[in-house]
Backbone as CSV, one residue per row, in Angstrom:
resi,resn,N_x,N_y,N_z,CA_x,CA_y,CA_z,C_x,C_y,C_z
1,UNK,-109.025,56.236,92.863,-108.346,55.604,94.119,-108.683,53.931,93.989
2,UNK,-107.446,53.309,94.012,-107.689,51.937,94.046,-107.695,51.404,95.368
3,UNK,-108.393,50.252,95.668,-108.435,49.360,96.772,-108.249,48.087,96.697
4,UNK,-107.319,47.708,97.753,-106.920,46.295,97.844,-107.455,45.653,99.011
5,UNK,-107.614,44.485,99.309,-107.856,43.567,100.327,-106.922,42.341,100.193
6,UNK,-106.823,41.664,101.395,-105.932,40.883,101.491,-106.542,39.575,100.914
7,UNK,-105.900,38.618,100.301,-106.515,37.548,99.482,-106.946,36.610,100.576
8,UNK,-106.260,36.783,101.772,-106.835,35.671,102.999,-108.138,35.939,103.297
9,UNK,-108.251,37.382,103.149,-109.731,37.919,103.766,-110.674,37.302,102.732
10,UNK,-110.559,37.546,101.491,-111.555,37.276,100.215,-111.532,35.803,100.135
11,UNK,-110.502,35.187,100.559,-110.647,33.600,100.563,-111.705,33.098,101.726
12,UNK,-111.422,33.802,102.795,-112.478,33.392,104.018,-113.858,33.765,103.614
13,UNK,-114.151,34.809,103.001,-115.504,34.969,102.682,-116.197,34.069,101.810
14,UNK,-115.199,34.034,100.552,-115.756,33.113,99.514,-115.955,31.554,100.077
15,UNK,-114.904,31.241,100.903,-115.004,29.724,101.377,-116.267,29.665,102.417
16,UNK,-116.369,30.672,103.073,-117.531,30.666,103.881,-118.909,30.602,103.134
17,UNK,-118.931,31.378,102.017,-120.209,31.413,101.264,-120.422,30.067,100.515
18,UNK,-119.373,29.573,100.223,-119.545,28.172,99.485,-119.798,27.041,100.478
19,UNK,-119.201,27.169,101.674,-119.618,26.312,102.750,-120.929,26.323,103.190
20,UNK,-121.457,27.440,103.051,-123.060,27.637,103.553,-123.893,26.929,102.376
21,UNK,-123.337,27.237,101.026,-124.240,26.849,99.943,-124.004,25.134,99.955
22,UNK,-123.094,24.630,100.082,-122.743,23.124,100.303,-123.494,22.520,101.200
23,UNK,-123.563,23.260,102.426,-124.619,22.745,103.394,-126.073,22.707,103.254
24,UNK,-126.396,23.888,102.403,-127.767,23.776,101.891,-128.208,22.820,100.966
25,UNK,-127.340,22.449,100.114,-127.489,21.605,98.911,-127.589,20.230,99.643
26,UNK,-126.590,19.777,100.459,-126.512,18.434,101.154,-127.664,18.407,102.016
27,UNK,-128.266,19.075,102.746,-129.427,19.169,103.429,-130.636,19.138,102.705
28,UNK,-130.772,19.755,101.692,-131.898,19.554,100.844,-131.784,17.850,100.052
29,UNK,-130.697,17.476,99.770,-130.494,16.071,99.187,-130.994,15.185,100.112
30,UNK,-130.398,15.442,101.516,-130.876,14.340,102.498,-132.409,14.277,102.798
31,UNK,-132.931,15.364,102.738,-134.150,15.822,102.947,-135.157,14.819,101.938
32,UNK,-134.792,15.005,100.689,-135.319,14.258,99.665,-135.050,12.893,99.792
33,UNK,-133.669,12.539,100.042,-133.632,11.129,99.999,-134.294,10.431,101.206
34,UNK,-134.792,11.146,102.291,-135.468,10.688,103.391,-136.994,10.351,102.861
35,UNK,-137.302,11.217,101.952,-138.682,11.110,101.444,-139.141,9.870,100.609
36,UNK,-137.929,9.243,99.973,-138.085,8.099,99.083,-138.837,6.990,99.724
37,UNK,-138.474,6.592,100.856,-139.020,5.198,101.546,-140.741,5.577,101.802
38,UNK,-141.019,6.630,102.114,-142.432,7.112,102.106,-143.159,7.070,100.798
39,UNK,-142.442,7.505,99.809,-143.031,7.392,98.386,-143.068,6.020,98.101
40,UNK,-142.382,5.138,98.444,-142.254,3.669,98.177,-143.531,2.994,98.785
41,UNK,-143.767,3.388,99.997,-144.784,2.734,100.743,-146.204,3.377,100.129
42,UNK,-145.982,4.476,99.612,-147.420,5.030,98.744,-147.574,4.580,97.533
43,UNK,-146.597,4.113,96.778,-146.692,3.338,95.788,-147.401,2.016,95.949
44,UNK,-146.744,1.230,96.981,-147.268,-0.048,97.233,-148.645,-0.120,98.242
45,UNK,-149.102,0.848,98.595,-150.201,0.891,99.547,-151.332,0.900,98.489
46,UNK,-152.240,-0.289,98.958,-153.357,-0.727,98.000,-154.541,0.360,98.013
47,UNK,-154.477,0.963,99.392,-155.572,2.156,99.466,-155.148,3.455,98.618
48,UNK,-153.985,3.521,98.064,-153.557,4.520,97.302,-154.103,4.625,95.984
49,UNK,-154.779,3.657,95.612,-155.387,3.573,94.307,-156.824,3.891,94.299
50,UNK,-157.320,4.276,95.459,-158.706,4.771,95.793,-158.806,6.177,95.159
51,UNK,-159.708,6.371,94.230,-159.751,7.806,93.599,-160.982,8.388,93.893
52,UNK,-162.074,7.669,94.506,-163.227,8.551,94.498,-164.208,7.872,95.365
53,UNK,-165.410,8.321,95.852,-166.374,7.787,96.682,-167.629,7.659,95.859
54,UNK,-168.255,6.595,95.584,-169.612,6.543,95.158,-170.749,7.252,95.671
55,UNK,-171.869,7.214,95.189,-173.070,8.117,95.904,-173.453,7.498,97.360
56,UNK,-173.091,6.187,97.520,-173.411,5.611,98.713,-172.095,5.994,99.829
57,UNK,-171.052,6.582,99.467,-169.884,6.702,100.190,-168.897,5.771,100.032
58,UNK,-169.212,4.719,99.318,-168.003,3.543,99.387,-167.095,4.059,98.493
59,UNK,-165.871,3.353,98.898,-164.576,3.722,97.897,-164.740,3.076,96.685
60,UNK,-164.250,3.880,95.678,-164.284,3.333,94.265,-162.799,3.237,93.845
61,UNK,-162.429,2.085,93.698,-160.866,1.574,93.759,-160.505,1.764,92.075
62,UNK,-159.657,2.175,91.724,-159.148,2.317,90.317,-158.066,1.619,90.002
63,UNK,-157.894,0.841,89.102,-156.716,-0.006,88.947,-156.081,0.417,87.499
64,UNK,-156.240,1.697,87.129,-155.633,2.238,86.047,-154.301,2.310,85.898
65,UNK,-153.626,1.969,84.878,-152.127,2.106,85.031,-151.673,3.550,85.172
66,UNK,-152.508,4.359,84.595,-152.013,6.064,84.629,-151.855,6.447,86.064
67,UNK,-152.843,5.890,86.887,-152.862,6.243,88.424,-151.545,5.689,89.034
68,UNK,-151.091,4.378,88.683,-149.893,3.810,88.958,-148.579,4.512,88.706
69,UNK,-148.794,5.112,87.517,-147.797,5.732,86.756,-147.626,7.095,87.798
70,UNK,-148.715,7.633,88.149,-148.540,8.929,88.538,-147.954,8.839,90.044
71,UNK,-148.215,7.585,90.816,-147.707,7.418,91.975,-146.381,6.966,91.642
72,UNK,-145.902,6.155,90.816,-144.315,6.052,90.684,-143.691,7.114,90.474
73,UNK,-144.282,8.063,89.651,-143.708,9.566,89.342,-142.908,10.331,90.685
74,UNK,-143.841,10.028,91.645,-143.329,10.586,92.940,-141.892,10.016,93.315
75,UNK,-141.555,9.011,93.101,-140.150,8.437,93.254,-139.248,8.973,92.105
76,UNK,-139.544,8.845,90.983,-138.740,9.369,89.794,-138.488,10.946,89.913
77,UNK,-139.583,11.566,90.179,-139.399,13.019,90.314,-138.165,13.374,91.545
78,UNK,-138.454,12.792,92.479,-137.519,12.821,93.683,-136.014,12.210,93.459
79,UNK,-135.795,11.190,92.554,-134.473,10.814,92.115,-133.913,11.818,90.943
80,UNK,-134.859,12.462,90.183,-134.324,13.442,89.567,-133.677,14.655,90.228
81,UNK,-134.646,15.139,91.213,-134.114,16.269,91.958,-132.775,15.814,92.521
82,UNK,-132.565,14.609,93.092,-131.440,14.381,93.798,-130.101,14.289,92.804
83,UNK,-130.420,14.055,91.603,-129.512,13.957,90.357,-129.099,15.456,90.545
84,UNK,-129.858,16.323,90.148,-129.558,17.664,90.121,-128.747,18.358,91.314
85,UNK,-129.300,17.865,92.370,-128.549,18.557,93.444,-127.100,17.734,93.782
86,UNK,-127.038,16.545,93.311,-125.524,15.844,93.313,-124.668,16.797,92.580
87,UNK,-125.201,17.072,91.109,-124.425,17.767,90.119,-124.160,19.278,90.810
88,UNK,-125.126,19.935,91.550,-124.607,21.099,91.933,-123.710,20.997,93.247
89,UNK,-123.849,20.110,94.121,-122.788,19.913,94.989,-121.505,19.545,94.634
90,UNK,-121.388,18.861,93.551,-120.055,18.407,92.837,-119.374,19.727,92.399
91,UNK,-120.382,20.631,91.929,-119.651,21.962,91.396,-119.030,22.657,92.293
92,UNK,-119.923,22.925,93.575,-119.659,23.540,94.883,-118.491,23.157,95.315
93,UNK,-118.226,21.873,95.472,-117.057,21.394,96.169,-115.923,21.615,95.186
94,UNK,-116.042,21.571,93.969,-114.894,21.860,93.041,-114.498,23.220,93.079
95,UNK,-115.464,24.284,93.432,-115.191,25.609,93.548,-114.434,25.923,94.869
96,UNK,-114.840,25.237,95.964,-114.470,25.024,97.339,-112.923,24.937,97.145
97,UNK,-112.673,23.830,96.459,-111.139,23.335,96.663,-110.292,24.194,95.530
98,UNK,-110.942,24.914,94.814,-110.240,25.760,93.768,-109.844,27.062,94.671
99,UNK,-110.772,27.599,95.370,-110.349,28.657,96.210,-109.559,28.395,97.328
100,UNK,-109.509,27.292,97.940,-108.767,26.967,98.991,-107.116,26.672,98.346
101,UNK,-106.820,26.555,97.167,-105.626,26.419,96.588,-104.831,27.690,96.410
102,UNK,-105.809,28.690,96.360,-105.209,30.252,96.107,-104.067,30.556,97.015
103,UNK,-102.959,31.041,96.647,-102.161,31.353,97.719,-102.653,32.615,98.788
104,UNK,-102.189,32.564,99.897,-102.593,33.528,100.873,-102.191,34.971,100.814
105,UNK,-100.565,34.917,100.253,-99.838,36.075,100.384,-99.777,37.047,99.433
106,UNK,-100.827,37.041,98.482,-101.107,37.945,97.521,-102.301,39.093,97.839
107,UNK,-102.131,40.218,97.336,-103.349,41.006,97.538,-104.262,41.027,96.406
108,UNK,-105.491,41.154,96.490,-106.419,41.199,95.594,-106.678,42.566,95.060
109,UNK,-106.837,42.942,93.548,-107.000,44.168,93.200,-108.503,44.424,93.123
110,UNK,-109.133,45.462,93.637,-110.400,45.871,93.516,-110.475,47.002,92.688
111,UNK,-111.043,46.896,91.228,-111.063,48.006,90.451,-111.893,49.236,90.964
112,UNK,-111.363,50.368,90.529,-112.425,51.607,91.307,-113.672,51.422,90.498
113,UNK,-114.571,52.045,91.014,-115.981,52.264,90.624,-115.906,53.297,89.691
114,UNK,-116.731,53.117,88.530,-116.844,53.855,87.365,-117.320,55.474,87.988
115,UNK,-116.930,56.458,87.152,-117.320,57.674,87.632,-118.532,58.125,86.864
116,UNK,-119.559,58.586,87.547,-120.965,59.116,86.762,-120.702,60.347,86.396
117,UNK,-121.368,60.342,85.071,-121.713,61.680,84.530,-120.914,61.657,83.229
């Protein structure tokens, strides 16, 4: 027995799914984008170079470039994540527009489930 569903119903389900994924990706993109100013403050904060306390409890300040590099990587990691999310966003939007363009007046064929045995 074969089953058909209207393409309109299928489109509505697919568009809702894509819309939810687009919202999730754009929300994560904005969350990361909002973190970047805090990361810049962290990089520019001179107290951020404090790495340890000496035996008297005084702060030992490191000026090693590796520490500065680690701090700067906070920003570059977020920018890299945003690039990946932007590519995902573009892909999902393209899929959304492709589904939108399908005609509503055609039935979709759902193949029968394979018989066991």
